[in-house]
Short mmCIF file of C-alpha atoms and ligand atoms in Angstrom, two decimals:
data_model
loop_
_atom_site.label_atom_id
_atom_site.label_comp_id
_atom_site.label_asym_id
_atom_site.label_seq_id
_atom_site.Cartn_x
_atom_site.Cartn_y
_atom_site.Cartn_z
CA UNK A 1 84.65 14.85 78.66
CA UNK A 2 86.88 13.24 75.89
CA UNK A 3 90.71 14.05 75.99
CA UNK A 4 90.70 16.29 72.74
CA UNK A 5 88.15 18.29 73.61
CA UNK A 6 90.65 21.19 73.91
CA UNK A 7 91.70 20.23 70.01
CA UNK A 8 88.10 20.31 69.02
CA UNK A 9 87.26 23.48 71.00
CA UNK A 10 90.59 25.05 69.01
CA UNK A 11 90.24 23.96 65.99
CA UNK A 12 85.96 25.12 65.79
CA UNK A 13 86.73 28.66 66.92
CA UNK A 14 89.15 29.05 64.27
CA UNK A 15 86.75 27.55 62.07
CA UNK A 16 84.04 29.77 62.60
CA UNK A 17 86.13 32.71 62.26
CA UNK A 18 87.83 31.67 58.63
CA UNK A 19 84.41 29.88 57.15
CA UNK A 20 82.43 33.40 56.28
CA UNK A 21 85.89 34.83 54.21
CA UNK A 22 85.56 35.22 50.72
CA UNK A 23 82.32 32.53 50.69
CA UNK A 24 79.82 33.75 47.82
CA UNK A 25 76.56 34.08 49.26
CA UNK A 26 75.21 32.38 46.01
CA UNK A 27 76.61 29.47 45.44
CA UNK A 28 77.94 29.03 48.70
CA UNK A 29 81.57 28.38 47.60
CA UNK A 30 84.70 30.20 48.44
CA UNK A 31 86.38 32.95 46.04
CA UNK A 32 89.52 33.09 47.69
CA UNK A 33 91.80 34.14 44.75
CA UNK A 34 95.27 35.08 45.24
CA UNK A 35 95.88 38.78 46.46
CA UNK A 36 92.55 39.51 46.03
CA UNK A 37 90.39 40.94 49.45
CA UNK A 38 89.44 37.91 50.63
CA UNK A 39 93.02 36.44 50.22
CA UNK A 40 93.91 39.58 51.77
CA UNK A 41 91.28 38.90 55.20
CA UNK A 42 92.31 34.80 55.07
CA UNK A 43 95.45 36.47 55.45
CA UNK A 44 94.71 39.05 58.18
CA UNK A 45 93.15 35.78 60.09
CA UNK A 46 96.75 34.08 59.89
CA UNK A 47 98.37 36.70 61.25
CA UNK A 48 95.95 36.93 64.61
CA UNK A 49 96.61 33.37 65.11
CA UNK A 50 100.33 33.40 65.03
CA UNK A 51 100.50 36.74 66.93
CA UNK A 52 97.73 35.40 69.27
CA UNK A 53 100.20 32.40 70.28
CA UNK A 54 103.00 34.13 70.68
CA UNK A 55 104.39 33.35 67.33
CA UNK A 56 107.09 35.42 65.19
CA UNK A 57 104.74 36.45 62.06
CA UNK A 58 106.94 37.05 58.92
CA UNK A 59 106.19 36.75 55.11
CA UNK A 60 108.89 35.54 52.82
CA UNK A 61 109.97 37.38 49.41
CA UNK A 62 107.43 35.41 47.79
CA UNK A 63 104.31 36.54 50.01
CA UNK A 64 104.19 32.89 51.78
CA UNK A 65 103.14 33.45 55.45
CA UNK A 66 105.22 32.16 58.57
CA UNK A 67 104.57 31.19 62.10
CA UNK A 68 107.47 30.65 63.90
CA UNK A 69 107.72 28.98 67.54
CA UNK A 70 111.55 28.85 67.99
CA UNK A 71 113.98 30.44 65.99
CA UNK A 72 113.39 30.66 62.55
CA UNK A 73 117.11 31.28 61.68
CA UNK A 74 117.69 27.80 63.14
CA UNK A 75 118.29 24.51 61.47
CA UNK A 76 116.22 21.45 60.61
CA UNK A 77 113.11 22.95 61.47
CA UNK A 78 109.50 20.88 61.24
CA UNK A 79 106.94 23.06 59.09
CA UNK A 80 103.57 22.15 59.06
CA UNK A 81 100.34 24.17 56.89
CA UNK A 82 98.90 24.39 53.64
CA UNK A 83 96.93 26.97 51.63
CA UNK A 84 94.13 29.53 52.36
CA UNK A 85 93.33 30.47 48.83
CA UNK A 86 90.91 28.44 46.34
CA UNK A 87 89.66 27.97 43.00
CA UNK A 88 86.26 29.34 42.06
CA UNK A 89 83.31 28.27 43.83
CA UNK A 90 85.65 26.00 45.66
CA UNK A 91 84.86 24.18 48.98
CA UNK A 92 85.62 25.30 52.77
CA UNK A 93 88.30 22.64 53.47
CA UNK A 94 90.82 22.13 50.23
CA UNK A 95 93.37 24.33 52.09
CA UNK A 96 92.45 25.63 55.02
CA UNK A 97 91.52 22.19 56.74
CA UNK A 98 95.66 22.30 56.75
CA UNK A 99 95.99 25.86 58.03
CA UNK A 100 93.44 25.62 60.83
CA UNK A 101 94.58 22.05 61.46
CA UNK A 102 98.04 23.55 62.10
CA UNK A 103 97.10 25.99 64.61
CA UNK A 104 95.16 23.44 66.34
CA UNK A 105 97.31 20.96 66.65
CA UNK A 106 100.12 23.66 68.03
CA UNK A 107 97.57 24.33 71.09
CA UNK A 108 97.22 20.39 71.74
CA UNK A 109 100.82 19.94 72.23
CA UNK A 110 101.24 23.13 74.13
CA UNK A 111 97.97 21.64 75.98
CA UNK A 112 100.21 18.14 76.35
CA UNK A 113 103.17 20.57 78.12
CA UNK A 114 105.37 19.16 75.15
CA UNK A 115 108.76 20.31 74.73
CA UNK A 116 110.03 21.47 71.71
CA UNK A 117 113.59 20.13 70.75
CA UNK A 118 113.42 22.02 67.25
CA UNK A 119 111.77 24.88 65.85
CA UNK A 120 108.28 24.41 64.42
CA UNK A 121 106.61 26.55 61.95
CA UNK A 122 103.38 27.24 60.26
CA UNK A 123 102.98 28.16 56.55
CA UNK A 124 100.20 29.34 54.42
CA UNK A 125 101.58 29.76 50.90
CA UNK A 126 100.14 31.75 48.43
CA UNK A 127 98.12 30.91 45.18
CA UNK A 128 97.96 27.35 45.44
CA UNK A 129 95.19 26.80 43.29
CA UNK A 130 96.27 29.16 40.62
CA UNK A 131 92.82 30.18 39.81
CA UNK A 132 93.87 33.89 39.45
CA UNK A 133 97.25 33.63 37.09
CA UNK A 134 96.16 30.31 35.63
CA UNK A 135 99.62 28.91 37.50
CA UNK A 136 99.40 26.66 40.52
CA UNK A 137 101.48 26.69 43.50
CA UNK A 138 102.95 30.05 42.61
CA UNK A 139 104.49 30.64 46.22
CA UNK A 140 106.03 27.39 46.63
CA UNK A 141 107.13 26.89 42.91
CA UNK A 142 108.48 30.48 43.31
CA UNK A 143 110.76 29.52 46.77
CA UNK A 144 111.74 26.45 45.57
CA UNK A 145 113.01 27.79 42.25
CA UNK A 146 110.51 26.15 40.10
CA UNK A 147 109.11 28.97 38.42
CA UNK A 148 111.12 31.83 36.71
CA UNK A 149 111.64 35.32 38.47
CA UNK A 150 110.54 36.71 35.03
CA UNK A 151 108.04 33.80 33.84
CA UNK A 152 106.24 35.01 37.51
CA UNK A 153 106.29 38.47 36.90
CA UNK A 154 104.40 38.08 33.21
CA UNK A 155 101.96 36.64 34.99
CA UNK A 156 98.35 38.07 34.45
CA UNK A 157 95.28 37.63 35.68
CA UNK A 158 91.69 37.72 33.71
CA UNK A 159 91.77 41.86 33.90
CA UNK A 160 95.23 42.21 32.79
CA UNK A 161 96.53 42.65 36.49
CA UNK A 162 100.17 41.27 36.77
CA UNK A 163 101.35 39.15 39.65
CA UNK A 164 103.38 42.09 41.00
CA UNK A 165 100.74 44.67 40.82
CA UNK A 166 98.28 42.25 42.19
CA UNK A 167 100.93 41.80 45.35
CA UNK A 168 101.50 45.27 45.94
CA UNK A 169 97.55 46.22 45.88
CA UNK A 170 97.27 43.41 48.63
CA UNK A 171 99.54 45.58 50.41
CA UNK A 172 102.72 42.88 49.95
CA UNK A 173 106.01 43.57 48.29
CA UNK A 174 106.93 42.09 45.02
CA UNK A 175 110.26 43.09 44.58
CA UNK A 176 112.10 40.14 45.95
CA UNK A 177 110.14 37.44 44.49
CA UNK A 178 112.39 34.58 43.59
CA UNK A 179 114.18 31.45 44.91
CA UNK A 180 114.67 31.07 48.67
CA UNK A 181 116.79 28.38 49.00
CA UNK A 182 118.46 29.43 52.73
CA UNK A 183 114.99 29.28 53.99
CA UNK A 184 114.27 25.72 52.75
CA UNK A 185 117.46 24.80 53.84
CA UNK A 186 116.56 25.12 57.44
CA UNK A 187 113.51 23.31 57.16
CA UNK A 188 113.86 19.38 58.12
CA UNK A 189 110.75 18.50 57.30
CA UNK A 190 107.32 19.77 55.85
CA UNK A 191 104.06 17.62 56.79
CA UNK A 192 100.73 19.07 54.79
CA UNK A 193 97.32 17.64 55.86
CA UNK A 194 95.02 17.95 53.71
CA UNK A 195 91.55 16.64 52.97
CA UNK A 196 91.45 13.85 50.75
CA UNK A 197 90.23 14.62 47.71
CA UNK A 198 88.75 11.28 46.65
CA UNK A 199 87.12 8.25 48.49
CA UNK A 200 89.81 6.12 49.52
CA UNK A 201 89.67 6.77 53.40
CA UNK A 202 86.14 6.29 53.13
CA UNK A 203 86.09 3.23 51.49
CA UNK A 204 88.62 1.28 54.01
CA UNK A 205 87.27 3.16 57.20
CA UNK A 206 90.28 5.25 57.86
CA UNK A 207 90.01 8.88 59.66
CA UNK A 208 93.42 9.69 58.38
CA UNK A 209 95.70 8.72 55.94
CA UNK A 210 99.53 9.30 54.50
CA UNK A 211 100.35 10.32 51.09
CA UNK A 212 102.55 8.27 48.71
CA UNK A 213 102.75 9.91 45.75
CA UNK A 214 101.28 12.69 43.39
CA UNK A 215 100.28 11.88 40.07
CA UNK A 216 102.46 13.95 37.16
CA UNK A 217 100.16 16.86 36.16
CA UNK A 218 99.87 19.67 33.74
CA UNK A 219 97.77 22.28 32.24
CA UNK A 220 97.95 23.30 28.60
CA UNK A 221 96.01 26.11 26.34
CA UNK A 222 94.34 25.16 23.06
CA UNK A 223 93.70 28.21 20.92
CA UNK A 224 91.43 27.67 18.13
CA UNK A 225 91.24 30.64 15.92
CA UNK A 226 88.65 30.23 13.02
CA UNK A 227 86.64 33.82 11.55
CA UNK A 228 84.01 35.88 13.25
CA UNK A 229 80.76 35.82 11.58
CA UNK A 230 77.18 36.98 11.49
CA UNK A 231 75.24 33.55 12.86
CA UNK A 232 72.16 34.24 11.14
CA UNK A 233 73.47 34.37 7.32
CA UNK A 234 76.59 32.75 7.49
CA UNK A 235 76.03 29.20 5.39
CA UNK A 236 77.33 26.17 7.22
CA UNK A 237 79.59 25.53 4.37
CA UNK A 238 81.14 29.08 4.52
CA UNK A 239 81.98 29.00 8.38
CA UNK A 240 85.12 28.20 10.12
CA UNK A 241 84.00 27.84 13.31
CA UNK A 242 86.68 27.05 16.20
CA UNK A 243 83.66 26.06 18.69
CA UNK A 244 83.04 23.43 16.44
CA UNK A 245 87.29 21.92 16.41
CA UNK A 246 87.01 22.59 20.36
CA UNK A 247 84.04 20.77 21.17
CA UNK A 248 85.22 17.69 19.26
CA UNK A 249 88.42 17.94 21.14
CA UNK A 250 86.88 17.70 24.62
CA UNK A 251 85.23 14.49 23.40
CA UNK A 252 88.93 13.26 22.39
CA UNK A 253 89.97 14.18 25.85
CA UNK A 254 87.69 12.36 27.06
CA UNK A 255 88.07 9.53 25.06
CA UNK A 256 91.79 9.42 25.13
CA UNK A 257 91.59 9.52 29.09
CA UNK A 258 89.42 6.51 29.52
CA UNK A 259 91.51 4.39 26.95
CA UNK A 260 94.62 5.06 29.38
CA UNK A 261 93.22 4.74 32.96
CA UNK A 262 93.72 8.70 33.15
CA UNK A 263 91.87 11.96 33.53
CA UNK A 264 91.51 14.97 31.33
CA UNK A 265 89.42 17.65 31.39
CA UNK A 266 88.60 21.16 29.66
CA UNK A 267 87.02 22.93 32.94
CA UNK A 268 87.79 26.50 31.25
CA UNK A 269 87.30 28.10 28.52
CA UNK A 270 86.78 31.75 27.03
CA UNK A 271 85.21 32.68 23.97
CA UNK A 272 85.89 36.01 21.80
CA UNK A 273 83.59 37.83 20.81
CA UNK A 274 81.36 35.72 23.15
CA UNK A 275 77.90 36.64 21.46
CA UNK A 276 74.97 34.79 20.88
CA UNK A 277 74.57 35.60 17.56
CA UNK A 278 78.22 35.72 16.28
CA UNK A 279 80.41 32.83 15.04
CA UNK A 280 83.31 32.52 17.56
CA UNK A 281 87.00 34.18 16.10
CA UNK A 282 88.73 32.72 19.29
CA UNK A 283 88.00 29.91 21.23
CA UNK A 284 90.47 28.96 24.29
CA UNK A 285 90.27 26.11 26.19
CA UNK A 286 92.35 25.07 29.18
CA UNK A 287 93.25 21.23 29.38
CA UNK A 288 94.01 19.96 33.03
CA UNK A 289 95.42 16.11 32.48
CA UNK A 290 96.98 13.75 34.81
CA UNK A 291 97.70 10.23 34.89
CA UNK A 292 99.38 7.93 37.30
CA UNK A 293 102.86 7.67 35.27
CA UNK A 294 104.58 9.98 33.29
CA UNK A 295 104.40 7.89 29.95
CA UNK A 296 100.61 7.65 29.93
CA UNK A 297 100.38 11.27 30.98
CA UNK A 298 102.52 11.73 27.50
CA UNK A 299 100.08 9.49 25.60
CA UNK A 300 97.22 11.24 26.56
CA UNK A 301 97.96 14.48 25.90
CA UNK A 302 99.99 13.77 22.71
CA UNK A 303 96.60 11.91 21.08
CA UNK A 304 94.01 15.07 22.38
CA UNK A 305 96.93 17.42 21.14
CA UNK A 306 96.96 15.33 17.47
CA UNK A 307 92.96 14.95 17.42
CA UNK A 308 92.77 18.31 18.00
CA UNK A 309 94.96 19.52 14.93
CA UNK A 310 93.17 17.37 12.72
CA UNK A 311 89.72 18.93 13.83
CA UNK A 312 91.22 22.26 13.41
CA UNK A 313 91.97 20.99 9.80
CA UNK A 314 89.12 19.94 9.37
CA UNK A 315 87.28 23.42 9.94
CA UNK A 316 89.67 25.51 8.58
CA UNK A 317 90.88 27.04 12.13
CA UNK A 318 94.12 27.62 13.28
CA UNK A 319 95.28 26.12 16.45
CA UNK A 320 97.63 26.72 18.80
CA UNK A 321 98.68 24.48 21.88
CA UNK A 322 100.90 26.20 25.04
CA UNK A 323 102.01 24.15 28.05
CA UNK A 324 101.49 26.44 30.66
CA UNK A 325 102.53 24.36 33.45
CA UNK A 326 103.83 20.78 34.45
CA UNK A 327 104.30 18.80 37.42
CA UNK A 328 106.02 15.72 37.17
CA UNK A 329 105.17 12.70 39.37
CA UNK A 330 106.13 13.14 43.12
CA UNK A 331 106.66 10.14 45.18
CA UNK A 332 107.09 11.34 48.96
CA UNK A 333 110.00 10.33 50.94
CA UNK A 334 109.93 7.07 52.26
CA UNK A 335 111.92 7.66 55.45
CA UNK A 336 109.57 10.62 56.60
CA UNK A 337 106.57 8.52 55.36
CA UNK A 338 107.60 5.36 57.07
CA UNK A 339 108.21 7.49 60.34
CA UNK A 340 105.15 9.15 60.43
CA UNK A 341 103.89 5.72 59.73
CA UNK A 342 105.67 4.47 62.79
CA UNK A 343 104.81 7.48 64.89
CA UNK A 344 100.53 7.45 64.04
CA UNK A 345 100.57 3.19 64.58
CA UNK A 346 102.30 3.90 67.74
CA UNK A 347 99.99 6.47 68.78
CA UNK A 348 96.76 4.70 68.30
CA UNK A 349 95.80 0.91 68.44
CA UNK A 350 95.83 0.55 64.64
CA UNK A 351 97.94 -1.72 63.29
CA UNK A 352 98.33 0.35 59.81
CA UNK A 353 97.85 3.26 58.62
CA UNK A 354 96.89 3.76 55.32
CA UNK A 355 98.77 5.14 52.68
CA UNK A 356 96.98 6.43 49.42
CA UNK A 357 97.93 8.34 46.28
CA UNK A 358 96.33 11.23 44.71
CA UNK A 359 95.62 12.88 41.39
CA UNK A 360 95.53 16.56 42.86
CA UNK A 361 98.52 18.29 43.07
CA UNK A 362 99.82 20.19 46.26
CA UNK A 363 102.81 22.87 47.70
CA UNK A 364 104.75 19.61 49.46
CA UNK A 365 104.52 17.89 46.28
CA UNK A 366 106.50 21.18 44.87
CA UNK A 367 109.14 21.55 47.77
CA UNK A 368 109.65 17.78 47.45
CA UNK A 369 112.24 18.45 45.26
CA UNK A 370 114.21 20.54 48.09
CA UNK A 371 112.99 19.31 51.46
CA UNK A 372 111.70 16.21 53.10
CA UNK A 373 108.04 16.27 52.93
CA UNK A 374 104.97 14.04 53.33
CA UNK A 375 100.93 14.67 53.49
CA UNK A 376 98.22 13.23 55.56
CA UNK A 377 94.74 13.11 54.40
CA UNK A 378 91.64 13.21 56.06
CA UNK A 379 88.57 11.72 55.25
CA UNK A 380 86.44 13.14 52.80
CA UNK A 381 83.27 10.95 53.03
CA UNK A 382 82.00 11.73 49.47
CA UNK A 383 85.14 12.57 48.06
CA UNK A 384 84.16 15.72 46.16
CA UNK A 385 86.62 18.45 46.09
CA UNK A 386 86.83 21.51 44.00
CA UNK A 387 83.30 22.04 45.00
CA UNK A 388 80.92 24.06 47.53
CA UNK A 389 79.88 20.72 48.63
CA UNK A 390 83.57 19.20 49.74
CA UNK A 391 83.09 18.19 53.39
CA UNK A 392 84.72 16.44 56.12
CA UNK A 393 83.30 15.54 59.33
CA UNK A 394 83.99 17.15 62.81
CA UNK A 395 85.15 13.49 64.00
CA UNK A 396 87.67 13.43 61.19
CA UNK A 397 88.99 16.95 61.00
CA UNK A 398 89.69 16.31 64.72
CA UNK A 399 91.36 12.94 64.28
CA UNK A 400 93.43 14.81 61.87
CA UNK A 401 94.70 17.50 64.24
CA UNK A 402 95.30 15.04 66.74
CA UNK A 403 97.43 13.05 64.14
CA UNK A 404 99.17 15.88 63.11
CA UNK A 405 99.76 16.75 67.01
CA UNK A 406 101.41 13.19 67.41
CA UNK A 407 103.22 13.52 64.18
CA UNK A 408 104.86 17.24 64.89
CA UNK A 409 105.67 15.83 68.41
CA UNK A 410 107.68 12.88 67.28
CA UNK A 411 109.32 14.60 64.78
CA UNK A 412 110.43 17.76 66.58
CA UNK A 413 112.03 15.40 69.50
CA UNK A 414 113.73 13.18 66.74
C1 LIG B 1 95.05 21.76 42.93
O1 LIG B 1 94.19 21.61 43.80
C2 LIG B 1 95.37 20.89 41.94
O2 LIG B 1 94.80 19.31 42.05
O3 LIG B 1 94.53 21.43 40.85
MN1 LIG B 2 92.99 22.36 45.71
MN1 LIG B 3 95.24 22.54 48.52
#
């Protein structure tokens, strides 16, 4: 019997309970959109985990869920957690791995008989992926004052349901959404464990790594407006077809990103009237672009915008570009990162724990402006993420739980 069988059993039991929630039988992927029925089920699961462990459960003004061991009002709390919502047809690990590992790490620490010198909390941040309302990290952005209350109130989903309406329908009170500086001021350190969304750990042969930085990233909406007309009777020269300028812009995005060593993706599109035999009147495409530094990202996005305007002109199409969200580069706090590295190195026979940057956004990145934050990554053997094929091996998940437990033990003692 290994000394980590307890952590492994607790992880498994939670994983088994959470796994079916919001899973689409056809695709095998998760559709846990913020405030949807599936999200409500995941939230009920979180609450049951908290209460089952005798933790003080609360929901903050922005709908983020908290489970407290120790006094929630005390200063210098150590907080861990992640999110439970998903992208369309997302994988099982992005978000839930961090939440499940947090509860399992607490179980491990209780098994070790650790006496906590500081309050400890587990959090589930609402709407991290932004799949429903188009803006990522809504829960943490609101709390950190990085999203205006009026702007949040105006967010709507594809069916025209506003964020406050969606919260209300899910049984959460949206009246007080907004900055929560007192709560954040009580947090001494936030550590988010996450599945790696790349293959750096697989290539280095490590189960767990520490985050160094998050690339600056943003989302831009491109509205190409042309003229709806008959697909069979309109001569090619008479058309004002926005699909053409959109298609050329997609290729330009790829080219600009390639030249700059960045990434650019059009992963979502909506077409009006969306008929097979009609030239579209509107093609709306969303660009997601990210780069290692701000100047590179600016160059890429400016290049794509310029190309898009030229293509729009060529086809007699109008173009509006709106930046819907932007997250600047995040460099995780060095002191906390170094402390975590020391804790992890001290707890194993490893000389070094790999430190990795990432192009993925996280609540830890949003909070880093208000609170010392850090992230742990767990190996992903294929690097695939935001897909039903996302995966992490059982042993690596348990290694993540143990690493998180070691970190929480070290941080609550300091
Ligand atoms: C969230 O996972 C993002 O990076 O978009
Ligand atoms: Mn994600
Ligand atoms: Mn995530």
